[in-house]
Amino acid sequence: TTTKLRVVFNASSRGPDGLSINDTLLSGPKLQQDLLAILLRFRAGAIALTAEVKQMFRQIWISPEQCNYQRIIWRFSESDPILDYLLKTVTFGFSASPFLAIYCLLQLAHQYREKYPLAFTALLEALYVDDVVTSVRTVEQARALRDQLLSLLRSAGFELRKWSSSHPAALEGLDP
């Protein structure tokens, strides 16, 4: 995890009418690859390369007309005024959040597939939630893939962190 404390909303909590927010949301189809397929491909190359998308959900803004579904009305005590908050990013605990986040990354990959072909393939085949888990044959391929992933995701405001590789040379030049 990126932070020690992570706020998660229980969108499955039922209201007086018996419905929860998650009951009313369209969750979207499963977009990510099967974990077993990702792990089998991960074992195929000689050089392992992994990274995490930092605070992935928090980097993705939702459309303004959807913000009201993430409105929080709160007061700290009965004597305090009521406060009104709008959550403007994809929120942990909502059933649609994984779909929205993965869709954004896959859409980004498709949009720039010609400029970043290695990153395109990695995001399509090696993305599991907010982790990229892949392998390649050579250190040069690992560096090229790493650089493409960094450039592609930075172009949309995402940061990759927690890099790991089976070959230290694949990570040379990365900021710690």
JSON list of C-alpha atoms in Angstrom, two decimals:
[
{"chain": "A", "resi": 1, "resn": "THR", "atom": "CA", "xyz": [0.00, 0.00, 0.00]},
{"chain": "A", "resi": 2, "resn": "THR", "atom": "CA", "xyz": [1.05, 3.56, -0.60]},
{"chain": "A", "resi": 3, "resn": "THR", "atom": "CA", "xyz": [-0.13, 5.05, 2.69]},
{"chain": "A", "resi": 4, "resn": "LYS", "atom": "CA", "xyz": [-0.44, 3.69, 6.20]},
{"chain": "A", "resi": 5, "resn": "LEU", "atom": "CA", "xyz": [-4.08, 4.74, 6.47]},
{"chain": "A", "resi": 6, "resn": "ARG", "atom": "CA", "xyz": [-6.55, 4.29, 3.65]},
{"chain": "A", "resi": 7, "resn": "VAL", "atom": "CA", "xyz": [-10.15, 5.42, 3.84]},
{"chain": "A", "resi": 8, "resn": "VAL", "atom": "CA", "xyz": [-12.53, 2.84, 2.44]},
{"chain": "A", "resi": 9, "resn": "PHE", "atom": "CA", "xyz": [-16.23, 3.55, 2.10]},
{"chain": "A", "resi": 10, "resn": "ASN", "atom": "CA", "xyz": [-18.67, 0.75, 2.75]},
{"chain": "A", "resi": 11, "resn": "ALA", "atom": "CA", "xyz": [-20.83, 1.18, -0.31]},
{"chain": "A", "resi": 12, "resn": "SER", "atom": "CA", "xyz": [-22.47, -2.17, 0.50]},
{"chain": "A", "resi": 13, "resn": "SER", "atom": "CA", "xyz": [-24.05, -0.77, 3.66]},
{"chain": "A", "resi": 14, "resn": "ARG", "atom": "CA", "xyz": [-27.81, -0.82, 3.28]},
{"chain": "A", "resi": 15, "resn": "GLY", "atom": "CA", "xyz": [-29.99, 2.22, 3.86]},
{"chain": "A", "resi": 16, "resn": "PRO", "atom": "CA", "xyz": [-33.54, 2.34, 5.26]},
{"chain": "A", "resi": 17, "resn": "ASP", "atom": "CA", "xyz": [-34.92, 1.18, 1.90]},
{"chain": "A", "resi": 18, "resn": "GLY", "atom": "CA", "xyz": [-32.74, -1.96, 1.99]},
{"chain": "A", "resi": 19, "resn": "LEU", "atom": "CA", "xyz": [-30.53, -0.82, -0.89]},
{"chain": "A", "resi": 20, "resn": "SER", "atom": "CA", "xyz": [-26.86, 0.02, -0.90]},
{"chain": "A", "resi": 21, "resn": "ILE", "atom": "CA", "xyz": [-24.96, 2.26, -3.29]},
{"chain": "A", "resi": 22, "resn": "ASN", "atom": "CA", "xyz": [-23.31, -0.84, -4.74]},
{"chain": "A", "resi": 23, "resn": "ASP", "atom": "CA", "xyz": [-26.77, -2.33, -5.42]},
{"chain": "A", "resi": 24, "resn": "THR", "atom": "CA", "xyz": [-27.51, 0.58, -7.73]},
{"chain": "A", "resi": 25, "resn": "LEU", "atom": "CA", "xyz": [-24.16, 0.86, -9.52]},
{"chain": "A", "resi": 26, "resn": "LEU", "atom": "CA", "xyz": [-23.21, -0.81, -12.76]},
{"chain": "A", "resi": 27, "resn": "SER", "atom": "CA", "xyz": [-19.96, -2.54, -11.87]},
{"chain": "A", "resi": 28, "resn": "GLY", "atom": "CA", "xyz": [-18.81, -3.07, -15.43]},
{"chain": "A", "resi": 29, "resn": "PRO", "atom": "CA", "xyz": [-17.29, -6.21, -16.93]},
{"chain": "A", "resi": 30, "resn": "LYS", "atom": "CA", "xyz": [-14.12, -7.86, -15.70]},
{"chain": "A", "resi": 31, "resn": "LEU", "atom": "CA", "xyz": [-11.30, -6.22, -17.65]},
{"chain": "A", "resi": 32, "resn": "GLN", "atom": "CA", "xyz": [-8.17, -7.63, -16.13]},
{"chain": "A", "resi": 33, "resn": "GLN", "atom": "CA", "xyz": [-6.47, -10.79, -17.17]},
{"chain": "A", "resi": 34, "resn": "ASP", "atom": "CA", "xyz": [-6.84, -13.96, -15.15]},
{"chain": "A", "resi": 35, "resn": "LEU", "atom": "CA", "xyz": [-4.24, -14.04, -12.35]},
{"chain": "A", "resi": 36, "resn": "LEU", "atom": "CA", "xyz": [-3.02, -17.50, -13.33]},
{"chain": "A", "resi": 37, "resn": "ALA", "atom": "CA", "xyz": [-2.41, -16.34, -16.92]},
{"chain": "A", "resi": 38, "resn": "ILE", "atom": "CA", "xyz": [-0.48, -13.32, -15.64]},
{"chain": "A", "resi": 39, "resn": "LEU", "atom": "CA", "xyz": [1.66, -15.51, -13.39]},
{"chain": "A", "resi": 40, "resn": "LEU", "atom": "CA", "xyz": [2.36, -18.02, -16.15]},
{"chain": "A", "resi": 41, "resn": "ARG", "atom": "CA", "xyz": [3.51, -15.23, -18.49]},
{"chain": "A", "resi": 42, "resn": "PHE", "atom": "CA", "xyz": [5.54, -13.76, -15.63]},
{"chain": "A", "resi": 43, "resn": "ARG", "atom": "CA", "xyz": [7.53, -16.99, -15.42]},
{"chain": "A", "resi": 44, "resn": "ALA", "atom": "CA", "xyz": [8.25, -17.07, -19.17]},
{"chain": "A", "resi": 45, "resn": "GLY", "atom": "CA", "xyz": [11.01, -14.43, -19.32]},
{"chain": "A", "resi": 46, "resn": "ALA", "atom": "CA", "xyz": [14.46, -14.49, -17.74]},
{"chain": "A", "resi": 47, "resn": "ILE", "atom": "CA", "xyz": [14.19, -10.99, -16.21]},
{"chain": "A", "resi": 48, "resn": "ALA", "atom": "CA", "xyz": [11.28, -10.25, -13.86]},
{"chain": "A", "resi": 49, "resn": "LEU", "atom": "CA", "xyz": [9.97, -6.69, -13.65]},
{"chain": "A", "resi": 50, "resn": "THR", "atom": "CA", "xyz": [7.24, -5.45, -11.33]},
{"chain": "A", "resi": 51, "resn": "ALA", "atom": "CA", "xyz": [5.89, -2.08, -10.25]},
{"chain": "A", "resi": 52, "resn": "GLU", "atom": "CA", "xyz": [2.85, -0.58, -8.54]},
{"chain": "A", "resi": 53, "resn": "VAL", "atom": "CA", "xyz": [0.70, 2.31, -9.72]},
{"chain": "A", "resi": 54, "resn": "LYS", "atom": "CA", "xyz": [0.80, 4.74, -6.80]},
{"chain": "A", "resi": 55, "resn": "GLN", "atom": "CA", "xyz": [-2.64, 5.56, -5.39]},
{"chain": "A", "resi": 56, "resn": "MET", "atom": "CA", "xyz": [-4.30, 4.47, -8.62]},
{"chain": "A", "resi": 57, "resn": "PHE", "atom": "CA", "xyz": [-7.91, 5.15, -7.59]},
{"chain": "A", "resi": 58, "resn": "ARG", "atom": "CA", "xyz": [-7.05, 8.59, -6.23]},
{"chain": "A", "resi": 59, "resn": "GLN", "atom": "CA", "xyz": [-5.54, 9.65, -9.57]},
{"chain": "A", "resi": 60, "resn": "ILE", "atom": "CA", "xyz": [-8.74, 9.10, -11.57]},
{"chain": "A", "resi": 61, "resn": "TRP", "atom": "CA", "xyz": [-11.36, 11.82, -11.58]},
{"chain": "A", "resi": 62, "resn": "ILE", "atom": "CA", "xyz": [-14.99, 10.92, -12.10]},
{"chain": "A", "resi": 63, "resn": "SER", "atom": "CA", "xyz": [-17.34, 12.98, -14.24]},
{"chain": "A", "resi": 64, "resn": "PRO", "atom": "CA", "xyz": [-18.91, 15.94, -12.39]},
{"chain": "A", "resi": 65, "resn": "GLU", "atom": "CA", "xyz": [-22.45, 14.60, -12.86]},
{"chain": "A", "resi": 66, "resn": "GLN", "atom": "CA", "xyz": [-21.45, 11.44, -10.97]},
{"chain": "A", "resi": 67, "resn": "CYS", "atom": "CA", "xyz": [-20.00, 13.28, -7.95]},
{"chain": "A", "resi": 68, "resn": "ASN", "atom": "CA", "xyz": [-23.40, 13.55, -6.26]},
{"chain": "A", "resi": 69, "resn": "TYR", "atom": "CA", "xyz": [-23.38, 9.77, -5.84]},
{"chain": "A", "resi": 70, "resn": "GLN", "atom": "CA", "xyz": [-20.28, 10.25, -3.72]},
{"chain": "A", "resi": 71, "resn": "ARG", "atom": "CA", "xyz": [-21.63, 13.09, -1.60]},
{"chain": "A", "resi": 72, "resn": "ILE", "atom": "CA", "xyz": [-20.97, 12.96, 2.12]},
{"chain": "A", "resi": 73, "resn": "ILE", "atom": "CA", "xyz": [-23.12, 14.97, 4.49]},
{"chain": "A", "resi": 74, "resn": "TRP", "atom": "CA", "xyz": [-21.49, 15.06, 7.89]},
{"chain": "A", "resi": 75, "resn": "ARG", "atom": "CA", "xyz": [-21.24, 16.81, 11.18]},
{"chain": "A", "resi": 76, "resn": "PHE", "atom": "CA", "xyz": [-18.90, 16.03, 14.01]},
{"chain": "A", "resi": 77, "resn": "SER", "atom": "CA", "xyz": [-21.50, 16.63, 16.72]},
{"chain": "A", "resi": 78, "resn": "GLU", "atom": "CA", "xyz": [-25.18, 17.52, 16.82]},
{"chain": "A", "resi": 79, "resn": "SER", "atom": "CA", "xyz": [-24.35, 21.12, 17.68]},
{"chain": "A", "resi": 80, "resn": "ASP", "atom": "CA", "xyz": [-22.00, 21.54, 14.70]},
{"chain": "A", "resi": 81, "resn": "PRO", "atom": "CA", "xyz": [-23.20, 22.75, 11.31]},
{"chain": "A", "resi": 82, "resn": "ILE", "atom": "CA", "xyz": [-23.74, 20.15, 8.62]},
{"chain": "A", "resi": 83, "resn": "LEU", "atom": "CA", "xyz": [-20.79, 19.86, 6.25]},
{"chain": "A", "resi": 84, "resn": "ASP", "atom": "CA", "xyz": [-21.13, 18.81, 2.64]},
{"chain": "A", "resi": 85, "resn": "TYR", "atom": "CA", "xyz": [-18.32, 16.98, 0.85]},
{"chain": "A", "resi": 86, "resn": "LEU", "atom": "CA", "xyz": [-18.04, 15.71, -2.71]},
{"chain": "A", "resi": 87, "resn": "LEU", "atom": "CA", "xyz": [-15.60, 12.94, -3.55]},
{"chain": "A", "resi": 88, "resn": "LYS", "atom": "CA", "xyz": [-14.26, 13.65, -7.01]},
{"chain": "A", "resi": 89, "resn": "THR", "atom": "CA", "xyz": [-12.10, 10.60, -7.63]},
{"chain": "A", "resi": 90, "resn": "VAL", "atom": "CA", "xyz": [-12.70, 6.88, -7.94]},
{"chain": "A", "resi": 91, "resn": "THR", "atom": "CA", "xyz": [-13.46, 5.67, -4.42]},
{"chain": "A", "resi": 92, "resn": "PHE", "atom": "CA", "xyz": [-12.38, 2.54, -2.56]},
{"chain": "A", "resi": 93, "resn": "GLY", "atom": "CA", "xyz": [-15.35, 0.38, -1.64]},
{"chain": "A", "resi": 94, "resn": "PHE", "atom": "CA", "xyz": [-17.53, 1.17, -4.64]},
{"chain": "A", "resi": 95, "resn": "SER", "atom": "CA", "xyz": [-18.19, -1.88, -6.81]},
{"chain": "A", "resi": 96, "resn": "ALA", "atom": "CA", "xyz": [-17.50, 0.07, -10.02]},
{"chain": "A", "resi": 97, "resn": "SER", "atom": "CA", "xyz": [-14.10, 1.38, -8.88]},
{"chain": "A", "resi": 98, "resn": "PRO", "atom": "CA", "xyz": [-11.90, -1.51, -10.08]},
{"chain": "A", "resi": 99, "resn": "PHE", "atom": "CA", "xyz": [-13.55, -1.42, -13.50]},
{"chain": "A", "resi": 100, "resn": "LEU", "atom": "CA", "xyz": [-13.16, 2.36, -13.80]},
{"chain": "A", "resi": 101, "resn": "ALA", "atom": "CA", "xyz": [-9.50, 2.33, -12.78]},
{"chain": "A", "resi": 102, "resn": "ILE", "atom": "CA", "xyz": [-8.48, -0.56, -15.01]},
{"chain": "A", "resi": 103, "resn": "TYR", "atom": "CA", "xyz": [-10.50, 0.84, -17.91]},
{"chain": "A", "resi": 104, "resn": "CYS", "atom": "CA", "xyz": [-8.61, 4.14, -17.64]},
{"chain": "A", "resi": 105, "resn": "LEU", "atom": "CA", "xyz": [-5.23, 2.41, -17.78]},
{"chain": "A", "resi": 106, "resn": "LEU", "atom": "CA", "xyz": [-6.27, 0.18, -20.67]},
{"chain": "A", "resi": 107, "resn": "GLN", "atom": "CA", "xyz": [-7.72, 3.14, -22.57]},
{"chain": "A", "resi": 108, "resn": "LEU", "atom": "CA", "xyz": [-4.46, 5.01, -22.04]},
{"chain": "A", "resi": 109, "resn": "ALA", "atom": "CA", "xyz": [-2.51, 2.01, -23.33]},
{"chain": "A", "resi": 110, "resn": "HIS", "atom": "CA", "xyz": [-4.69, 1.77, -26.45]},
{"chain": "A", "resi": 111, "resn": "GLN", "atom": "CA", "xyz": [-4.48, 5.50, -27.10]},
{"chain": "A", "resi": 112, "resn": "TYR", "atom": "CA", "xyz": [-0.67, 5.42, -27.14]},
{"chain": "A", "resi": 113, "resn": "ARG", "atom": "CA", "xyz": [-0.02, 1.88, -28.36]},
{"chain": "A", "resi": 114, "resn": "GLU", "atom": "CA", "xyz": [2.04, 3.04, -31.34]},
{"chain": "A", "resi": 115, "resn": "LYS", "atom": "CA", "xyz": [4.25, 5.35, -29.27]},
{"chain": "A", "resi": 116, "resn": "TYR", "atom": "CA", "xyz": [4.67, 2.87, -26.37]},
{"chain": "A", "resi": 117, "resn": "PRO", "atom": "CA", "xyz": [4.19, -0.64, -27.81]},
{"chain": "A", "resi": 118, "resn": "LEU", "atom": "CA", "xyz": [5.99, -2.43, -24.97]},
{"chain": "A", "resi": 119, "resn": "ALA", "atom": "CA", "xyz": [3.96, -0.61, -22.33]},
{"chain": "A", "resi": 120, "resn": "PHE", "atom": "CA", "xyz": [0.77, -1.31, -24.31]},
{"chain": "A", "resi": 121, "resn": "THR", "atom": "CA", "xyz": [1.40, -5.06, -24.23]},
{"chain": "A", "resi": 122, "resn": "ALA", "atom": "CA", "xyz": [2.43, -5.03, -20.57]},
{"chain": "A", "resi": 123, "resn": "LEU", "atom": "CA", "xyz": [-0.70, -3.18, -19.46]},
{"chain": "A", "resi": 124, "resn": "LEU", "atom": "CA", "xyz": [-2.95, -5.47, -21.49]},
{"chain": "A", "resi": 125, "resn": "GLU", "atom": "CA", "xyz": [-1.30, -8.71, -20.40]},
{"chain": "A", "resi": 126, "resn": "ALA", "atom": "CA", "xyz": [0.43, -8.06, -17.08]},
{"chain": "A", "resi": 127, "resn": "LEU", "atom": "CA", "xyz": [-1.74, -5.60, -15.13]},
{"chain": "A", "resi": 128, "resn": "TYR", "atom": "CA", "xyz": [-3.39, -6.98, -12.01]},
{"chain": "A", "resi": 129, "resn": "VAL", "atom": "CA", "xyz": [-5.35, -4.24, -10.23]},
{"chain": "A", "resi": 130, "resn": "ASP", "atom": "CA", "xyz": [-2.59, -1.67, -9.59]},
{"chain": "A", "resi": 131, "resn": "ASP", "atom": "CA", "xyz": [0.42, -3.95, -10.15]},
{"chain": "A", "resi": 132, "resn": "VAL", "atom": "CA", "xyz": [2.35, -4.60, -13.35]},
{"chain": "A", "resi": 133, "resn": "VAL", "atom": "CA", "xyz": [3.85, -8.09, -13.14]},
{"chain": "A", "resi": 134, "resn": "THR", "atom": "CA", "xyz": [5.85, -9.11, -16.19]},
{"chain": "A", "resi": 135, "resn": "SER", "atom": "CA", "xyz": [9.10, -10.55, -17.47]},
{"chain": "A", "resi": 136, "resn": "VAL", "atom": "CA", "xyz": [11.31, -10.15, -20.52]},
{"chain": "A", "resi": 137, "resn": "ARG", "atom": "CA", "xyz": [14.32, -11.91, -22.03]},
{"chain": "A", "resi": 138, "resn": "THR", "atom": "CA", "xyz": [17.06, -9.30, -21.63]},
{"chain": "A", "resi": 139, "resn": "VAL", "atom": "CA", "xyz": [18.11, -6.40, -19.42]},
{"chain": "A", "resi": 140, "resn": "GLU", "atom": "CA", "xyz": [17.82, -4.10, -22.44]},
{"chain": "A", "resi": 141, "resn": "GLN", "atom": "CA", "xyz": [14.20, -5.16, -22.95]},
{"chain": "A", "resi": 142, "resn": "ALA", "atom": "CA", "xyz": [13.52, -4.63, -19.24]},
{"chain": "A", "resi": 143, "resn": "ARG", "atom": "CA", "xyz": [14.92, -1.09, -19.36]},
{"chain": "A", "resi": 144, "resn": "ALA", "atom": "CA", "xyz": [12.99, -0.28, -22.53]},
{"chain": "A", "resi": 145, "resn": "LEU", "atom": "CA", "xyz": [9.75, -1.59, -21.02]},
{"chain": "A", "resi": 146, "resn": "ARG", "atom": "CA", "xyz": [10.39, 0.24, -17.74]},
{"chain": "A", "resi": 147, "resn": "ASP", "atom": "CA", "xyz": [11.03, 3.52, -19.56]},
{"chain": "A", "resi": 148, "resn": "GLN", "atom": "CA", "xyz": [7.92, 3.14, -21.74]},
{"chain": "A", "resi": 149, "resn": "LEU", "atom": "CA", "xyz": [5.72, 2.35, -18.74]},
{"chain": "A", "resi": 150, "resn": "LEU", "atom": "CA", "xyz": [7.07, 5.35, -16.85]},
{"chain": "A", "resi": 151, "resn": "SER", "atom": "CA", "xyz": [6.57, 7.72, -19.80]},
{"chain": "A", "resi": 152, "resn": "LEU", "atom": "CA", "xyz": [3.11, 6.46, -20.68]},
{"chain": "A", "resi": 153, "resn": "LEU", "atom": "CA", "xyz": [1.73, 6.55, -17.17]},
{"chain": "A", "resi": 154, "resn": "ARG", "atom": "CA", "xyz": [3.37, 9.88, -16.31]},
{"chain": "A", "resi": 155, "resn": "SER", "atom": "CA", "xyz": [1.67, 11.40, -19.36]},
{"chain": "A", "resi": 156, "resn": "ALA", "atom": "CA", "xyz": [-1.65, 10.79, -17.59]},
{"chain": "A", "resi": 157, "resn": "GLY", "atom": "CA", "xyz": [-0.54, 11.73, -14.07]},
{"chain": "A", "resi": 158, "resn": "PHE", "atom": "CA", "xyz": [0.16, 8.22, -12.78]},
{"chain": "A", "resi": 159, "resn": "GLU", "atom": "CA", "xyz": [3.34, 7.33, -10.93]},
{"chain": "A", "resi": 160, "resn": "LEU", "atom": "CA", "xyz": [4.93, 3.90, -10.84]},
{"chain": "A", "resi": 161, "resn": "ARG", "atom": "CA", "xyz": [6.68, 2.91, -7.64]},
{"chain": "A", "resi": 162, "resn": "LYS", "atom": "CA", "xyz": [7.90, -0.12, -5.71]},
{"chain": "A", "resi": 163, "resn": "TRP", "atom": "CA", "xyz": [9.92, -1.30, -8.67]},
{"chain": "A", "resi": 164, "resn": "SER", "atom": "CA", "xyz": [11.45, -4.74, -8.39]},
{"chain": "A", "resi": 165, "resn": "SER", "atom": "CA", "xyz": [13.45, -6.92, -10.76]},
{"chain": "A", "resi": 166, "resn": "SER", "atom": "CA", "xyz": [15.34, -10.17, -10.71]},
{"chain": "A", "resi": 167, "resn": "HIS", "atom": "CA", "xyz": [18.24, -8.30, -12.33]},
{"chain": "A", "resi": 168, "resn": "PRO", "atom": "CA", "xyz": [19.50, -5.11, -10.58]},
{"chain": "A", "resi": 169, "resn": "ALA", "atom": "CA", "xyz": [20.69, -3.60, -13.88]},
{"chain": "A", "resi": 170, "resn": "ALA", "atom": "CA", "xyz": [17.07, -3.41, -15.06]},
{"chain": "A", "resi": 171, "resn": "LEU", "atom": "CA", "xyz": [16.39, -0.82, -12.35]},
{"chain": "A", "resi": 172, "resn": "GLU", "atom": "CA", "xyz": [19.52, 1.30, -12.77]},
{"chain": "A", "resi": 173, "resn": "GLY", "atom": "CA", "xyz": [18.75, 4.98, -13.11]},
{"chain": "A", "resi": 174, "resn": "LEU", "atom": "CA", "xyz": [15.42, 4.84, -11.25]},
{"chain": "A", "resi": 175, "resn": "ASP", "atom": "CA", "xyz": [14.88, 7.30, -8.44]},
{"chain": "A", "resi": 176, "resn": "PRO", "atom": "CA", "xyz": [14.84, 5.39, -5.12]}
]
